[in-house]
XYZ file of C-alpha atoms in Angstrom:
434
model
C 2.216 183.334 132.633
C 4.679 183.504 129.769
C 7.749 183.353 131.944
C 8.763 181.191 134.861
C 8.526 182.372 138.455
C 12.096 183.052 139.556
C 12.602 184.440 143.028
C 16.095 185.501 144.128
C 17.757 184.348 147.300
C 18.344 186.413 150.380
C 21.784 186.978 151.820
C 20.201 187.771 155.165
C 21.107 184.431 156.691
C 24.323 185.732 158.198
C 22.307 185.966 161.388
C 21.450 182.287 161.047
C 25.192 181.429 160.816
C 25.779 181.382 157.059
C 24.103 181.289 153.689
C 20.768 182.593 152.575
C 17.072 182.118 153.147
C 15.779 181.374 149.662
C 12.315 181.819 148.331
C 10.398 179.412 146.160
C 12.093 179.176 142.805
C 10.845 177.693 139.573
C 13.548 177.407 136.949
C 11.909 177.062 133.573
C 12.689 173.951 131.609
C 14.482 174.181 128.329
C 12.730 173.768 125.011
C 11.215 170.356 124.637
C 13.386 167.721 123.083
C 11.373 167.672 119.899
C 12.165 171.279 119.193
C 15.787 170.851 120.140
C 16.447 167.771 118.067
C 14.137 168.329 115.121
C 11.829 165.402 115.865
C 8.132 165.510 115.067
C 5.309 166.153 117.514
C 3.993 162.676 116.938
C 7.075 161.179 118.576
C 8.110 159.339 115.436
C 11.919 159.247 115.190
C 13.028 161.484 112.358
C 16.764 161.969 112.823
C 19.033 159.514 111.040
C 22.564 159.112 112.409
C 25.484 159.147 110.032
C 26.613 155.816 108.659
C 30.077 156.118 110.193
C 28.497 156.439 113.672
C 25.917 153.665 113.505
C 26.067 150.773 111.105
C 22.541 149.455 111.591
C 19.409 150.536 109.791
C 17.982 153.601 111.561
C 14.394 152.363 111.508
C 15.326 148.964 112.922
C 17.633 150.577 115.457
C 14.974 152.971 116.728
C 12.301 150.261 116.883
C 14.578 148.099 119.024
C 15.390 151.026 121.303
C 11.674 151.675 121.779
C 11.210 148.000 122.605
C 13.928 148.236 125.262
C 12.180 151.205 126.859
C 8.929 149.257 126.889
C 10.683 146.305 128.531
C 12.049 148.616 131.230
C 8.594 150.027 131.886
C 7.143 146.532 132.249
C 9.960 145.503 134.589
C 9.364 148.472 136.885
C 5.609 147.902 136.848
C 6.232 144.304 138.005
C 8.775 145.436 140.587
C 11.435 143.269 138.936
C 14.821 144.942 139.392
C 16.467 141.938 137.723
C 14.404 142.332 134.550
C 15.208 146.044 134.475
C 18.955 145.450 134.799
C 18.820 142.886 131.982
C 17.779 145.645 129.561
C 21.138 147.328 130.113
C 24.457 146.591 128.432
C 26.291 143.761 130.141
C 29.505 145.716 130.609
C 30.267 146.281 134.290
C 29.950 150.074 134.262
C 26.491 149.902 132.711
C 25.426 147.160 135.092
C 26.502 149.215 138.104
C 24.706 152.244 136.721
C 21.507 150.293 136.119
C 21.587 148.772 139.611
C 21.952 152.241 141.159
C 19.098 153.719 139.139
C 16.636 150.913 139.736
C 17.575 150.825 143.429
C 16.870 154.542 143.702
C 13.539 154.206 141.891
C 12.516 151.427 144.248
C 13.518 153.376 147.354
C 11.575 156.408 146.130
C 8.566 154.193 145.333
C 8.522 155.112 141.681
C 6.365 152.298 140.388
C 6.242 153.440 136.778
C 8.675 155.198 134.483
C 6.903 156.130 131.271
C 9.439 156.725 128.498
C 8.806 158.039 124.984
C 11.591 157.802 122.416
C 11.728 161.180 120.690
C 14.662 161.313 118.285
C 18.181 160.022 117.794
C 21.076 162.471 117.897
C 23.345 162.502 114.868
C 26.381 163.733 116.763
C 25.703 162.525 120.279
C 28.755 160.273 120.523
C 32.336 160.950 119.538
C 34.425 158.368 117.704
C 36.303 157.710 120.963
C 33.042 157.004 122.756
C 31.968 154.725 119.930
C 35.198 152.762 120.291
C 34.843 152.621 124.076
C 31.380 151.112 123.801
C 32.660 148.614 121.265
C 29.503 148.394 119.225
C 27.121 150.416 117.122
C 25.981 153.080 119.573
C 23.946 156.284 119.513
C 22.233 158.727 121.828
C 18.594 159.756 121.769
C 16.281 162.178 123.512
C 13.720 160.313 125.590
C 10.820 162.027 127.342
C 10.132 160.412 130.722
C 7.333 160.787 133.274
C 7.281 159.518 136.861
C 5.852 160.217 140.297
C 6.504 159.224 143.910
C 3.711 156.835 144.821
C 1.545 158.080 147.663
C 3.062 161.576 147.531
C 2.821 163.146 144.082
C -0.585 163.855 142.600
C 0.755 164.258 139.051
C 3.743 163.138 137.025
C 7.012 165.004 136.771
C 8.208 165.151 133.174
C 11.609 165.791 131.680
C 13.847 164.845 128.763
C 16.801 162.532 129.320
C 19.651 161.540 127.063
C 19.824 157.764 126.651
C 22.824 156.015 125.161
C 21.910 152.831 123.293
C 24.280 150.187 121.968
C 23.617 147.375 119.499
C 25.158 144.005 120.334
C 24.525 141.714 117.408
C 20.771 141.697 116.887
C 19.959 143.169 120.301
C 19.913 146.717 121.604
C 20.676 147.678 125.193
C 20.834 150.841 127.265
C 24.425 151.842 128.026
C 23.803 155.038 130.001
C 21.195 157.653 130.962
C 21.968 161.288 131.765
C 20.069 164.527 132.113
C 19.570 166.426 128.876
C 21.144 169.855 128.592
C 18.970 172.542 130.139
C 16.611 170.085 131.825
C 16.103 169.363 135.517
C 17.874 166.085 136.216
C 15.887 163.566 138.281
C 17.312 162.846 141.736
C 17.322 159.141 140.919
C 20.022 159.645 138.279
C 22.525 160.769 140.917
C 24.548 158.275 142.936
C 23.068 155.798 145.413
C 20.432 157.556 147.508
C 19.703 157.464 151.222
C 15.914 157.753 151.327
C 14.058 158.582 154.546
C 10.308 158.902 154.849
C 7.554 159.519 157.359
C 3.804 159.860 156.953
C 4.236 163.440 155.679
C 7.829 163.658 154.438
C 10.251 162.120 151.945
C 13.984 162.864 151.907
C 16.413 161.635 149.247
C 20.082 162.481 149.704
C 23.353 161.258 148.268
C 24.971 160.984 151.696
C 23.839 159.838 155.109
C 24.545 163.061 156.995
C 22.398 165.147 154.642
C 19.604 162.594 154.785
C 19.551 162.651 158.572
C 19.624 166.443 158.810
C 16.960 167.023 156.158
C 14.729 164.327 157.630
C 14.790 166.050 161.012
C 14.289 169.533 159.547
C 11.455 168.430 157.269
C 9.532 166.880 160.148
C 10.049 170.071 162.154
C 8.749 172.031 159.171
C 5.539 170.001 159.064
C 4.855 170.999 162.656
C 5.852 174.642 162.074
C 3.584 175.027 159.055
C 0.717 173.219 160.777
C 0.793 175.716 163.659
C 0.003 178.528 161.226
C -1.966 176.534 158.637
C -3.816 173.839 160.620
C -5.880 172.790 157.585
C -2.803 171.823 155.556
C -2.284 168.059 155.372
C 0.104 167.700 152.446
C 3.559 166.198 152.012
C 7.044 167.677 151.921
C 9.810 166.304 149.706
C 13.444 167.361 149.994
C 16.583 166.494 148.037
C 20.084 166.596 149.460
C 22.803 166.568 146.780
C 26.427 166.288 147.921
C 28.049 168.829 145.608
C 27.318 172.144 143.915
C 27.401 170.365 140.564
C 24.716 167.910 141.657
C 22.604 170.784 142.957
C 22.981 172.665 139.665
C 21.905 169.585 137.722
C 18.817 169.069 139.879
C 17.613 172.654 139.385
C 18.949 173.103 135.828
C 21.173 175.994 136.846
C 24.201 177.370 135.086
C 27.357 176.799 137.179
C 27.593 179.007 140.281
C 24.288 180.773 139.584
C 23.051 179.680 143.018
C 26.387 179.634 144.820
C 25.054 181.793 147.681
C 21.718 180.022 148.117
C 20.928 177.652 150.961
C 17.933 175.945 149.333
C 15.359 176.347 146.594
C 11.795 175.207 146.309
C 11.036 174.180 142.761
C 8.841 171.957 140.694
C 10.798 168.763 140.162
C 10.756 169.132 136.392
C 10.958 172.933 136.189
C 7.422 173.286 134.858
C 4.935 175.970 135.866
C 2.080 173.493 136.241
C 0.486 173.991 139.702
C -0.037 170.226 139.905
C 3.622 169.362 139.238
C 5.557 167.619 142.025
C 7.573 170.036 144.170
C 10.798 169.515 146.120
C 12.952 171.560 148.461
C 16.518 171.187 147.169
C 19.310 171.956 149.645
C 22.491 173.510 148.290
C 25.304 171.729 150.173
C 27.889 174.481 149.760
C 25.695 176.794 151.837
C 23.172 174.642 153.687
C 25.782 172.361 155.247
C 27.343 175.381 156.958
C 24.154 176.467 158.679
C 23.714 175.742 162.341
C 20.619 174.142 163.845
C 18.675 177.417 163.961
C 19.631 178.474 160.446
C 18.763 175.152 158.823
C 15.498 175.052 160.783
C 14.473 178.508 159.537
C 15.457 177.797 155.929
C 13.530 174.530 155.624
C 10.419 175.798 157.423
C 10.473 178.895 155.195
C 10.670 176.723 152.091
C 8.018 174.342 153.408
C 5.612 177.276 153.651
C 5.975 177.889 149.914
C 5.167 174.228 149.288
C 2.188 174.126 151.640
C 0.572 177.251 150.218
C 1.144 176.477 146.550
C 3.194 179.661 146.154
C 5.971 178.040 144.138
C 4.252 178.530 140.796
C 2.424 181.776 141.597
C 3.877 185.150 140.576
C 2.635 186.945 143.668
C 4.278 190.068 145.133
C 7.420 188.994 146.920
C 6.799 190.995 150.061
C 3.702 188.865 150.661
C 5.250 185.520 149.642
C 8.541 185.978 151.472
C 7.171 187.848 154.443
C 4.648 185.087 155.098
C 7.237 182.327 154.617
C 9.465 184.047 157.175
C 6.470 184.527 159.468
C 6.399 180.723 159.648
C 10.148 180.038 159.424
C 11.592 182.796 161.613
C 8.566 182.616 163.864
C 9.365 178.975 164.634
C 12.627 179.792 166.456
C 13.419 181.877 169.523
C 15.628 184.625 168.122
C 15.495 188.253 169.335
C 14.456 190.973 166.897
C 17.864 192.648 167.106
C 19.192 189.509 165.374
C 16.347 188.479 163.081
C 15.771 192.077 161.901
C 19.381 193.200 161.991
C 19.641 194.389 158.373
C 16.376 196.309 158.540
C 17.434 197.995 161.792
C 20.793 198.922 160.280
C 19.231 200.458 157.169
C 16.651 202.426 159.148
C 19.337 203.869 161.376
C 21.557 204.719 158.401
C 18.995 205.859 155.818
C 15.716 206.408 157.602
C 12.382 204.661 157.147
C 11.542 203.147 153.742
C 8.913 204.999 151.750
C 7.035 201.900 150.627
C 6.708 198.172 151.140
C 9.557 196.250 149.476
C 9.037 195.907 145.721
C 10.139 192.843 143.806
C 13.306 194.562 142.551
C 14.554 194.936 146.132
C 14.668 191.148 146.481
C 17.057 190.961 143.537
C 19.421 193.758 144.561
C 22.409 192.409 146.447
C 22.715 195.593 148.461
C 19.067 195.572 149.540
C 17.910 191.976 149.614
C 18.682 191.306 153.277
C 16.660 194.258 154.472
C 13.887 193.523 151.941
C 13.247 190.100 153.446
C 13.224 191.440 156.971
C 10.994 194.408 156.121
C 8.532 192.087 154.361
C 8.484 189.775 157.369
C 7.879 192.723 159.707
C 4.956 193.858 157.516
C 3.387 190.422 157.893
C 4.023 190.549 161.658
C 2.174 193.854 161.811
C -0.850 192.292 160.122
C -0.816 189.348 162.539
C -0.437 191.694 165.519
C -3.297 193.995 164.548
C -5.753 191.558 162.937
C -4.827 188.140 164.268
C -3.244 185.140 162.601
C -6.519 183.864 161.189
C -7.183 187.023 159.184
C -3.526 187.151 158.123
C -3.857 183.642 156.692
C -7.090 184.578 154.932
C -5.371 187.604 153.373
C -2.360 185.554 152.277
C -4.438 182.755 150.771
C -6.496 185.330 148.906
C -3.302 186.758 147.396
C -2.259 183.274 146.285
C -5.592 182.985 144.467
C -5.495 186.566 143.133
C -1.805 187.505 142.929
C -2.450 190.686 140.963
C -5.046 192.072 143.349
C -3.208 192.701 146.630
C -4.985 195.993 147.245
C -8.341 194.244 146.902
C -7.211 191.408 149.199
C -6.182 193.932 151.857
C -9.572 195.638 151.619
C -11.641 192.449 151.506
C -9.857 190.615 154.319
C -8.481 193.361 156.551
C -10.537 196.400 155.641
C -7.477 198.565 154.991
C -5.623 200.120 152.079
C -2.011 199.478 151.180
C -1.237 203.078 152.168
C -2.709 202.515 155.634
C -0.734 199.314 156.071
C 2.422 201.096 154.975
C 1.969 203.825 157.599
C 1.363 201.296 160.370
C 4.357 199.266 159.224
C 6.608 202.336 159.190
C 5.639 203.109 162.775
C 6.444 199.527 163.758
C 9.796 199.685 161.967
C 10.703 202.784 163.969
C 9.806 201.001 167.182
C 11.955 198.005 166.205
C 14.896 200.204 165.206
C 14.671 202.083 168.509
C 14.826 198.784 170.373
C 11.447 199.247 171.986
């Protein structure tokens, strides 16, 4: 693929109490730091800060910064939080920041943080910030890689902005933040409440979110297992406290996801199928959901994780219909509620001519009904061919996302036109309340 997989949210969750059932979303990462800052591919620092910003030799400065990063990596590998904190500036704000970060890394069981110094930024700090730090200071792009031990099979990778300060002959880290346009690691937020079980990991910035997500994630494991008994993977979920924290975690422009309850995304925004994946709850919507709504949302998202659909550009009616087959199917809600938008549209406009296309999932006026119609199409397949053949069809589409017609023929022995006619008949039955 040349573009990221971006799947829009549904506004259909009014029936769940508030918010939206969201599909798996991968927000593409920004250009790598090298391209953004002008550094070389070899990783050799090539940007030289102006003499009025930093009064130490650039080569010496960068070498010492690289040494600090190496010292931090060794400290984490040894499990020495004290040694890690000692690499930070001794000012109280930096010490508090370092203690929070290393505490989060420990709680998440991040045993290694591989950091590669890319390039210094000529204009990263204002004169006021220079004065506040009280020393020769600069910022630099640093590529980092990490994974949750025992959970992730590959590293997540992103670019962070490090602030370094020279104190005499020594260099220390003064701050670390997410780089513009990059997914910010959860461990850079405030102190985390981390909960884990054999199959789940939750990291949230407040206790209430941690408790709720922990319960919902464990429910989701059971819900997914009922449909996909051969799945034995892990689920990871993040619970930020504010919209701003959510936006930073998924690298979103402000308010772009203001109506979304949760997204499933690779942690670093990459399209690599092996990249770590997390379900990120949006507090401005998710916190308003009741028990049924939050249950449906998380089990829906967990289905994307379990089936590897997050990085696959498959037709949305298959991806979202199947995710709702698991999520909505896990709760006892009557069809007049769970298919309310579809029933309304059928009564007002008649039966749809075709299965929902991808554009319908992006149209505010149609997205609610699109999700429900896709879910009802999947229900029809399960009703007529059994859950086992439904799963075989779905998994075949994941493997061959551009060959749905062939997957229908190979696994169900039908054409898309035949499925559409059967689905239309079922929609009429649902709309008539029969």
